[in-house]
Coordinates of C-alpha atoms and ligand atoms in Angstrom, one line a residue:
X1 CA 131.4 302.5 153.7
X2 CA 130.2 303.1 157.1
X3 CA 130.2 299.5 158.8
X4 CA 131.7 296.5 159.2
X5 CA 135.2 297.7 156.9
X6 CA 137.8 299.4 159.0
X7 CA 136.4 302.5 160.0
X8 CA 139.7 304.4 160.5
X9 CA 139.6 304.6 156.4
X10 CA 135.9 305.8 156.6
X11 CA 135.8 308.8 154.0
X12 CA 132.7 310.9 153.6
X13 CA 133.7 312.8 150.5
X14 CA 135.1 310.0 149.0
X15 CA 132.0 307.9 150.3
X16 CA 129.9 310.6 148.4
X17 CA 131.6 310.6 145.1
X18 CA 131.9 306.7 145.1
X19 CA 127.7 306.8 144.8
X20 CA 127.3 309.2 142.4
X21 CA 130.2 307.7 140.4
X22 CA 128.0 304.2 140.9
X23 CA 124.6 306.0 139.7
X24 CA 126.5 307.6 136.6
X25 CA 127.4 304.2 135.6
X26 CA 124.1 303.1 135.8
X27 CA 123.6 301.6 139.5
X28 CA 120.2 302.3 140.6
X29 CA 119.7 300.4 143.5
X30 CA 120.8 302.1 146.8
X31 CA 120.7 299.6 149.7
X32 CA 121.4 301.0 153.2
X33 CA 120.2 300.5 157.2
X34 CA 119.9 302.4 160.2
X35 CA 122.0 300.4 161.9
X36 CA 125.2 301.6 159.2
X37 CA 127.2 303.7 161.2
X38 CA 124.5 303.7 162.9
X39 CA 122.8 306.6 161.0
X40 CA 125.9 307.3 159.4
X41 CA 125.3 305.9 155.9
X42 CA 122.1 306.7 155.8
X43 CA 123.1 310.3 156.1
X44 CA 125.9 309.6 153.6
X45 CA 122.8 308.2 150.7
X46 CA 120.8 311.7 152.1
X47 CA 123.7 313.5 150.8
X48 CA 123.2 312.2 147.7
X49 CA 119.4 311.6 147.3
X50 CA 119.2 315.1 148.1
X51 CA 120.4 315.8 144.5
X52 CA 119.5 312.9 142.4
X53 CA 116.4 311.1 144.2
X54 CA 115.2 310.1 140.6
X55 CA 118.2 308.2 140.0
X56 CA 117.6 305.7 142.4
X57 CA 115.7 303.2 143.9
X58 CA 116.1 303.6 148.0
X59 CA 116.5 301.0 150.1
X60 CA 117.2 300.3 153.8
X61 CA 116.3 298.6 157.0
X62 CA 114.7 298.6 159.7
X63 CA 114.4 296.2 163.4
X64 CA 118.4 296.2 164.2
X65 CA 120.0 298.7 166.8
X66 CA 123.5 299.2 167.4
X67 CA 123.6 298.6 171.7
X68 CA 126.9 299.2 174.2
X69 CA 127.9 295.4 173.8
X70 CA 126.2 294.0 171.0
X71 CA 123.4 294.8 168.0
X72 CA 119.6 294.4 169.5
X73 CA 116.8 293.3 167.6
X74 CA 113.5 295.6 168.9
X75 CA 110.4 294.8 166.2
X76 CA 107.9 296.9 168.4
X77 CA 105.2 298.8 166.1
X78 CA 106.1 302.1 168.2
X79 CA 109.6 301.9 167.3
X80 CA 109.1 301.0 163.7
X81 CA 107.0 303.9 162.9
X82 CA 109.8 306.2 165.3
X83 CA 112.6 304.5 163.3
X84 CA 110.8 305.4 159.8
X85 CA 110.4 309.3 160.2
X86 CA 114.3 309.0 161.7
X87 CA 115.2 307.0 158.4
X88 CA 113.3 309.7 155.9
X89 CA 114.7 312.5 157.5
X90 CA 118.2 311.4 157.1
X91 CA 117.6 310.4 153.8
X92 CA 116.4 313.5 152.8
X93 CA 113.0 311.7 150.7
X94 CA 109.7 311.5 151.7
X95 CA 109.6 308.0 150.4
X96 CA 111.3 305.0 150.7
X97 CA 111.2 302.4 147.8
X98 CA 112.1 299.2 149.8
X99 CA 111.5 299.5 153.4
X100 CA 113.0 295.9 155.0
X101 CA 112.9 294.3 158.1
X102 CA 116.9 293.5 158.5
X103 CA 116.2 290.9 161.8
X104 CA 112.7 289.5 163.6
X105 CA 112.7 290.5 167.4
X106 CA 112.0 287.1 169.3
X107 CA 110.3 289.6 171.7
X108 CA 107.5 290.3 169.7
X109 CA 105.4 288.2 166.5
X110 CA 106.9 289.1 163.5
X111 CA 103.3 289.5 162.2
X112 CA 103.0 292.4 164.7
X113 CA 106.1 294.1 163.0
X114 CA 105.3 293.3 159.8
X115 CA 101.7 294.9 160.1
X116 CA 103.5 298.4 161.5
X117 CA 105.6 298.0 158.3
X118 CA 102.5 297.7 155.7
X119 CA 100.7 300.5 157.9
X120 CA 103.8 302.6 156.4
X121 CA 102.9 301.8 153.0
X122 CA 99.3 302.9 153.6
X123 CA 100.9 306.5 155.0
X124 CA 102.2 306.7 151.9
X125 CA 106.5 306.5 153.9
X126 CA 106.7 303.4 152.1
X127 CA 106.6 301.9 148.6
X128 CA 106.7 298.1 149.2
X129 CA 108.1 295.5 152.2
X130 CA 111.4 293.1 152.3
X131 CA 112.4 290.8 154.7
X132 CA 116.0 290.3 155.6
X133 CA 117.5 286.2 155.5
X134 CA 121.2 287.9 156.2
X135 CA 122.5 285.8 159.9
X136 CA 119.8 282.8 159.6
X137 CA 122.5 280.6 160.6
X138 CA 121.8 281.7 163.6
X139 CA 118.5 281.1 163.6
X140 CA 118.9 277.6 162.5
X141 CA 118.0 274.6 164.7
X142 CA 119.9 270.9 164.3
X143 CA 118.6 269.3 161.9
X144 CA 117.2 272.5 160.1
X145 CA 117.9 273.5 156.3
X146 CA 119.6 277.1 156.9
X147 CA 116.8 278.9 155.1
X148 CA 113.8 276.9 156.9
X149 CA 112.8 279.3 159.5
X150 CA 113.1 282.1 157.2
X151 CA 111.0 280.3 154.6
X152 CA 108.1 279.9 158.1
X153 CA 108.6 283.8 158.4
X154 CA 108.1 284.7 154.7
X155 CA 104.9 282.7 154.6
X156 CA 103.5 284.2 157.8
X157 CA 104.3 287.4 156.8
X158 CA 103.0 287.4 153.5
X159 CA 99.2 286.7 155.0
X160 CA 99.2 290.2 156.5
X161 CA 101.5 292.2 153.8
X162 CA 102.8 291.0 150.0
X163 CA 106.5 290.5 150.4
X164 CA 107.9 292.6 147.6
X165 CA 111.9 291.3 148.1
X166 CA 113.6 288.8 149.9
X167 CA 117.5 289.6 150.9
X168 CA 120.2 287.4 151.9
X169 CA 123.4 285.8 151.0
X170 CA 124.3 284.6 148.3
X171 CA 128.2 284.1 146.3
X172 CA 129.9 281.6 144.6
X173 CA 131.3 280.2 147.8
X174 CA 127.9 280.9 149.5
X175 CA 125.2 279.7 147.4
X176 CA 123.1 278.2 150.0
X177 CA 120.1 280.5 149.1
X178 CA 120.3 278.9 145.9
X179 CA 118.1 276.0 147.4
X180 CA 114.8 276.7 148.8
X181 CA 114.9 280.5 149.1
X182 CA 115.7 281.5 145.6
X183 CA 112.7 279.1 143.9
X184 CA 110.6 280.2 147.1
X185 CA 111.0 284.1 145.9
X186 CA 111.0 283.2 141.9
X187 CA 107.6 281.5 142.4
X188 CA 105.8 284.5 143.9
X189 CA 107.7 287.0 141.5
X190 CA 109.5 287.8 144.6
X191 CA 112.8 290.1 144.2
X192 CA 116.0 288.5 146.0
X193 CA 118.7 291.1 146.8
X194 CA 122.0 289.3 147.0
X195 CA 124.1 290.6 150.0
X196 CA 127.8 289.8 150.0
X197 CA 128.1 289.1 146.4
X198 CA 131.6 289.7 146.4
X199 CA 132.1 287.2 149.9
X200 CA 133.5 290.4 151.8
X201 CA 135.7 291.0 148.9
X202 CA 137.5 287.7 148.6
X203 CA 136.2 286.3 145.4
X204 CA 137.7 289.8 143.8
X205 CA 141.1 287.8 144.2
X206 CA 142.7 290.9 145.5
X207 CA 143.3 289.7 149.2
X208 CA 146.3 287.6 150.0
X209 CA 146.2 284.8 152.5
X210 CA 147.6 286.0 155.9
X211 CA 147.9 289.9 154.3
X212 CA 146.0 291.2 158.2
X213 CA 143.1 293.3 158.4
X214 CA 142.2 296.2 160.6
X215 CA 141.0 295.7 164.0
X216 CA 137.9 297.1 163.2
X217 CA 137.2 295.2 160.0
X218 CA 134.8 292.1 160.7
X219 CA 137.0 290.2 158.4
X220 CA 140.1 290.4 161.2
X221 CA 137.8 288.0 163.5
X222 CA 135.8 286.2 160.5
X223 CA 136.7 282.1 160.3
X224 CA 137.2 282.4 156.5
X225 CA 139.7 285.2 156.7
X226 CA 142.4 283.4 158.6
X227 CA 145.9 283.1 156.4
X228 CA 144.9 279.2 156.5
X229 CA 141.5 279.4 155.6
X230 CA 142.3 282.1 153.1
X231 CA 144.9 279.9 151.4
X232 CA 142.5 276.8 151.5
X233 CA 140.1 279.0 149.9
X234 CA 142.1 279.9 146.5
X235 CA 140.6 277.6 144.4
X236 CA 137.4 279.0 144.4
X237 CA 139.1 282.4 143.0
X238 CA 141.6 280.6 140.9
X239 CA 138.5 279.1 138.9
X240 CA 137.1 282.3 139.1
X241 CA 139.8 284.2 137.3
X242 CA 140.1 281.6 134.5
X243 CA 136.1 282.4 133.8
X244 CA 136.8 286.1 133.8
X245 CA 140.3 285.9 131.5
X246 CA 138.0 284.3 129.2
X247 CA 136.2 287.2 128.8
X248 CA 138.2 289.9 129.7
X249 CA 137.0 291.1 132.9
X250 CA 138.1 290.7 136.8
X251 CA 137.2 287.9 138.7
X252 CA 135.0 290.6 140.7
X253 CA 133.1 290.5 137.8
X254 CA 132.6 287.0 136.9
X255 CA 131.2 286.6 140.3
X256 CA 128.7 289.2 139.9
X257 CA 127.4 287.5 136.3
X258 CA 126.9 284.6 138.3
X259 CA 125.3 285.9 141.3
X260 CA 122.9 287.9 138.1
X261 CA 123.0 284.8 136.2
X262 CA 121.0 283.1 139.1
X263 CA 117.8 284.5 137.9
X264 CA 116.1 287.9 136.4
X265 CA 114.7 288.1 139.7
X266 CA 117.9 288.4 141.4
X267 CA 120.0 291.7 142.3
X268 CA 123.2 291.8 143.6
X269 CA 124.3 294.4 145.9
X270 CA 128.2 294.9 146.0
X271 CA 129.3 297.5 148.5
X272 CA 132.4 299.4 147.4
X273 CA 134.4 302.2 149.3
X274 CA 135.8 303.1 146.0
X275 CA 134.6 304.9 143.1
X276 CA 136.7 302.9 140.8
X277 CA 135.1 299.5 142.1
X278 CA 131.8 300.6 142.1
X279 CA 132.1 301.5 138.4
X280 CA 133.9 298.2 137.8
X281 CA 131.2 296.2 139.3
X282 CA 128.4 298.3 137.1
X283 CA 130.0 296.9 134.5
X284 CA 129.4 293.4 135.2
X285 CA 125.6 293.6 134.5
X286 CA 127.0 293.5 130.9
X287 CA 128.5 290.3 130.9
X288 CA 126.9 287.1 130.1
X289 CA 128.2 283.9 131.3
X290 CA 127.9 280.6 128.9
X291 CA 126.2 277.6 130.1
X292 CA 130.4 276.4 130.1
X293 CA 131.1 278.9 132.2
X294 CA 128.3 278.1 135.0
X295 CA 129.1 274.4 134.9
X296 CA 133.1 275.5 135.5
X297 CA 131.7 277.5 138.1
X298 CA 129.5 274.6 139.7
X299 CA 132.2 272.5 139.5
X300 CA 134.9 274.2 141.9
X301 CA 135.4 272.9 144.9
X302 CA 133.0 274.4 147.5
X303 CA 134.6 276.5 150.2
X304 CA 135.9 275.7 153.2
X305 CA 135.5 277.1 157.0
X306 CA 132.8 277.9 158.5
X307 CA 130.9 281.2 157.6
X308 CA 130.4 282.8 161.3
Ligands
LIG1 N1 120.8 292.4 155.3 C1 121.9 292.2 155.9 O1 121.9 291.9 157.1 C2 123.2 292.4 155.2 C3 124.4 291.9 155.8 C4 125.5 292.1 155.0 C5 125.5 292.8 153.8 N2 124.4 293.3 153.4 C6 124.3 294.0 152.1 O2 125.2 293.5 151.1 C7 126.1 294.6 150.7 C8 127.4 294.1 150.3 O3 128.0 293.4 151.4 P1 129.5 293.6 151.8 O4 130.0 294.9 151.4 O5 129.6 293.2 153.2 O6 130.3 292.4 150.9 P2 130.7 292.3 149.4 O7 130.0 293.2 148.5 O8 130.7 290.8 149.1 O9 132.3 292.7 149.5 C9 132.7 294.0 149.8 C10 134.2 294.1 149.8 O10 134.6 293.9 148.4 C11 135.5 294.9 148.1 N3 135.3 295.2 146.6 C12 134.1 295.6 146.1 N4 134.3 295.7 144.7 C13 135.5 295.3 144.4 C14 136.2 295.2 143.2 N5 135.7 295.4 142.1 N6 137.5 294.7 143.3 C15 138.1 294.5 144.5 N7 137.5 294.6 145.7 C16 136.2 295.0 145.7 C17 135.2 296.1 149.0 O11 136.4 296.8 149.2 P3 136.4 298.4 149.6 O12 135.4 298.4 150.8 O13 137.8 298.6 150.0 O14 135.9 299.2 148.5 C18 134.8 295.4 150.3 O15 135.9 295.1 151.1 C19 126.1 295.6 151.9 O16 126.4 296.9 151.5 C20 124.6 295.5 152.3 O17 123.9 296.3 151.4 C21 123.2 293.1 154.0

């Protein structure tokens, strides 16, 4: 709603009705940053917490700042806390269910962070600590499995704090996290929120190869979302929308019962600008896919083009 999609079609009321629409269906999960907007979406899920705070579960983020040129890591203690009374009071709660660290500062140990995070649980700001794995690919050395340093991160920071959720990728045509991370989490009764469910909305099989995107919209410059790669790509939504014709849903949906289908300690978190969408995708929490229907899955050819 507030980052990353075309901003010229950035609608507040719309933005506003699309969340309650997505709690009325049952969503309960709200999952947000600072950095959205920045501050923009986090005002947008005030608007709404303002009015129905028992009807969800907050989330958002913390450790990413929106700079002239690019976004900035800063993990400092002193900003944490700063960036913690900022996030409540745009959220309009005096709590915050899921409070997660979205990147590590190389500047500073990510124990040090990660201790000004628990000290927010013990102020009673927080309810429990997540770690962000969204952008390890750039973290990853030659050599390196993509979730390796995240995996050294988790462990350090779980000797100073209990990691409550882990959040990173993870589709159809990236299921990467699937290996490593996932049994990492499901061992330690770890939650794993699934970011980019929907593969910035191309497993929904409503883009068309070469169809353009806003200047603005990260898919315009995103080495996936060329008309080639696109096009290369169909496949993967192809075998998608036989899954989903056998059950009578969207291919949106089929991708979210697999994402779910991953493990009852996994979440997926679609974002939607649309009300209609957002309702749609609810609905996927009450589909089950066969064992038939995985192995279809498994077996489609895995995507191509690199992911950043
Ligand atoms: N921790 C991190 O660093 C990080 C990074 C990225 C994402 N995330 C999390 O993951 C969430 C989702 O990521 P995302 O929004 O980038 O990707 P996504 O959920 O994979 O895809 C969103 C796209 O799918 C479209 N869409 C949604 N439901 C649809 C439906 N039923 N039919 C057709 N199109 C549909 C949306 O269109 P409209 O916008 O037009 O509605 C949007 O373009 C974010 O909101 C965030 O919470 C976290």
């Amino acid at each position: 709603m507030s980052w990353a999609y075309s901003a010229s079609r950035r609608q507040g009321e719309e933005s506003v009705r699309t969340v309650c629409a997505a709690l009325d269906a049952g969503v309960s999960l709200l999952d947000t940053a600072d950095m959205y907007g920045p501050f923009t979406n986090e005002l947008l899920v005030g608007r709404v917490l303002k009015e129905r705070r028992a009807d969800a579960f907050v989330s958002t983020k913390v450790g990413l700042l929106v700079g002239e040129q690019h976004v900035v890591a800063d993990g400092r203690p002193a900003y944490v806390r700063r960036a913690c009374d900022a996030s409540l009071r745009r959220l309009q709660t005096d709590v915050i269910d899921l409070y997660q660290l979205h990147r590590e500062d190389p500047e500073v140990p990510v124990e040090e962070t990660w201790g000004a995070m628990a000290e927010l649980v013990a102020a009673g700001k927080v309810r429990a600590l997540g770690l962000c794995a969204v952008g390890a690919r750039a973290d990853r050395r030659p050599g390196a499995g993509l979730y390796d340093a995240t995996l050294r991160r988790l462990s350090r920071v779980q000797q100073v704090f209990p990691v409550s959720s882990v959040q990173a990728e993870l589709s159809v045509w990236s299921p990467e996290a699937l290996a490593g991370l996932l049994p990492w989490c499901e061992a330690r009764q770890v939650g794993f929120l699934a970011a980019m469910p929907l593969g910035h909305g191309f497993l929904t099989g409503t883009l068309t190869p070469g169809q353009g995107f806003e200047p603005d919209d990260l898919r315009a410059r995103h080495p996936r979302f060329t008309a080639e790669m696109m096009a290369a790509n169909q496949p993967v939504v192809a075998g998608l929308r036989r899954v989903a014709e056998r059950h009578g849903v969207t291919p949106a949906q089929a991708a979210l019962a697999w994402v779910l289908a991953q493990g009852a300690h996994v979440v997926p978190v679609p974002g939607a600008k649309r009300a209609r969408w957002a309702v749609e995708n609810a609905a996927a929490a009450g589909l089950r896919l066969t064992p038939a229907d995985l192995a279809e899955i498994a077996a489609l050819p895995p995507a191509q083009g690199s992911w950043e």
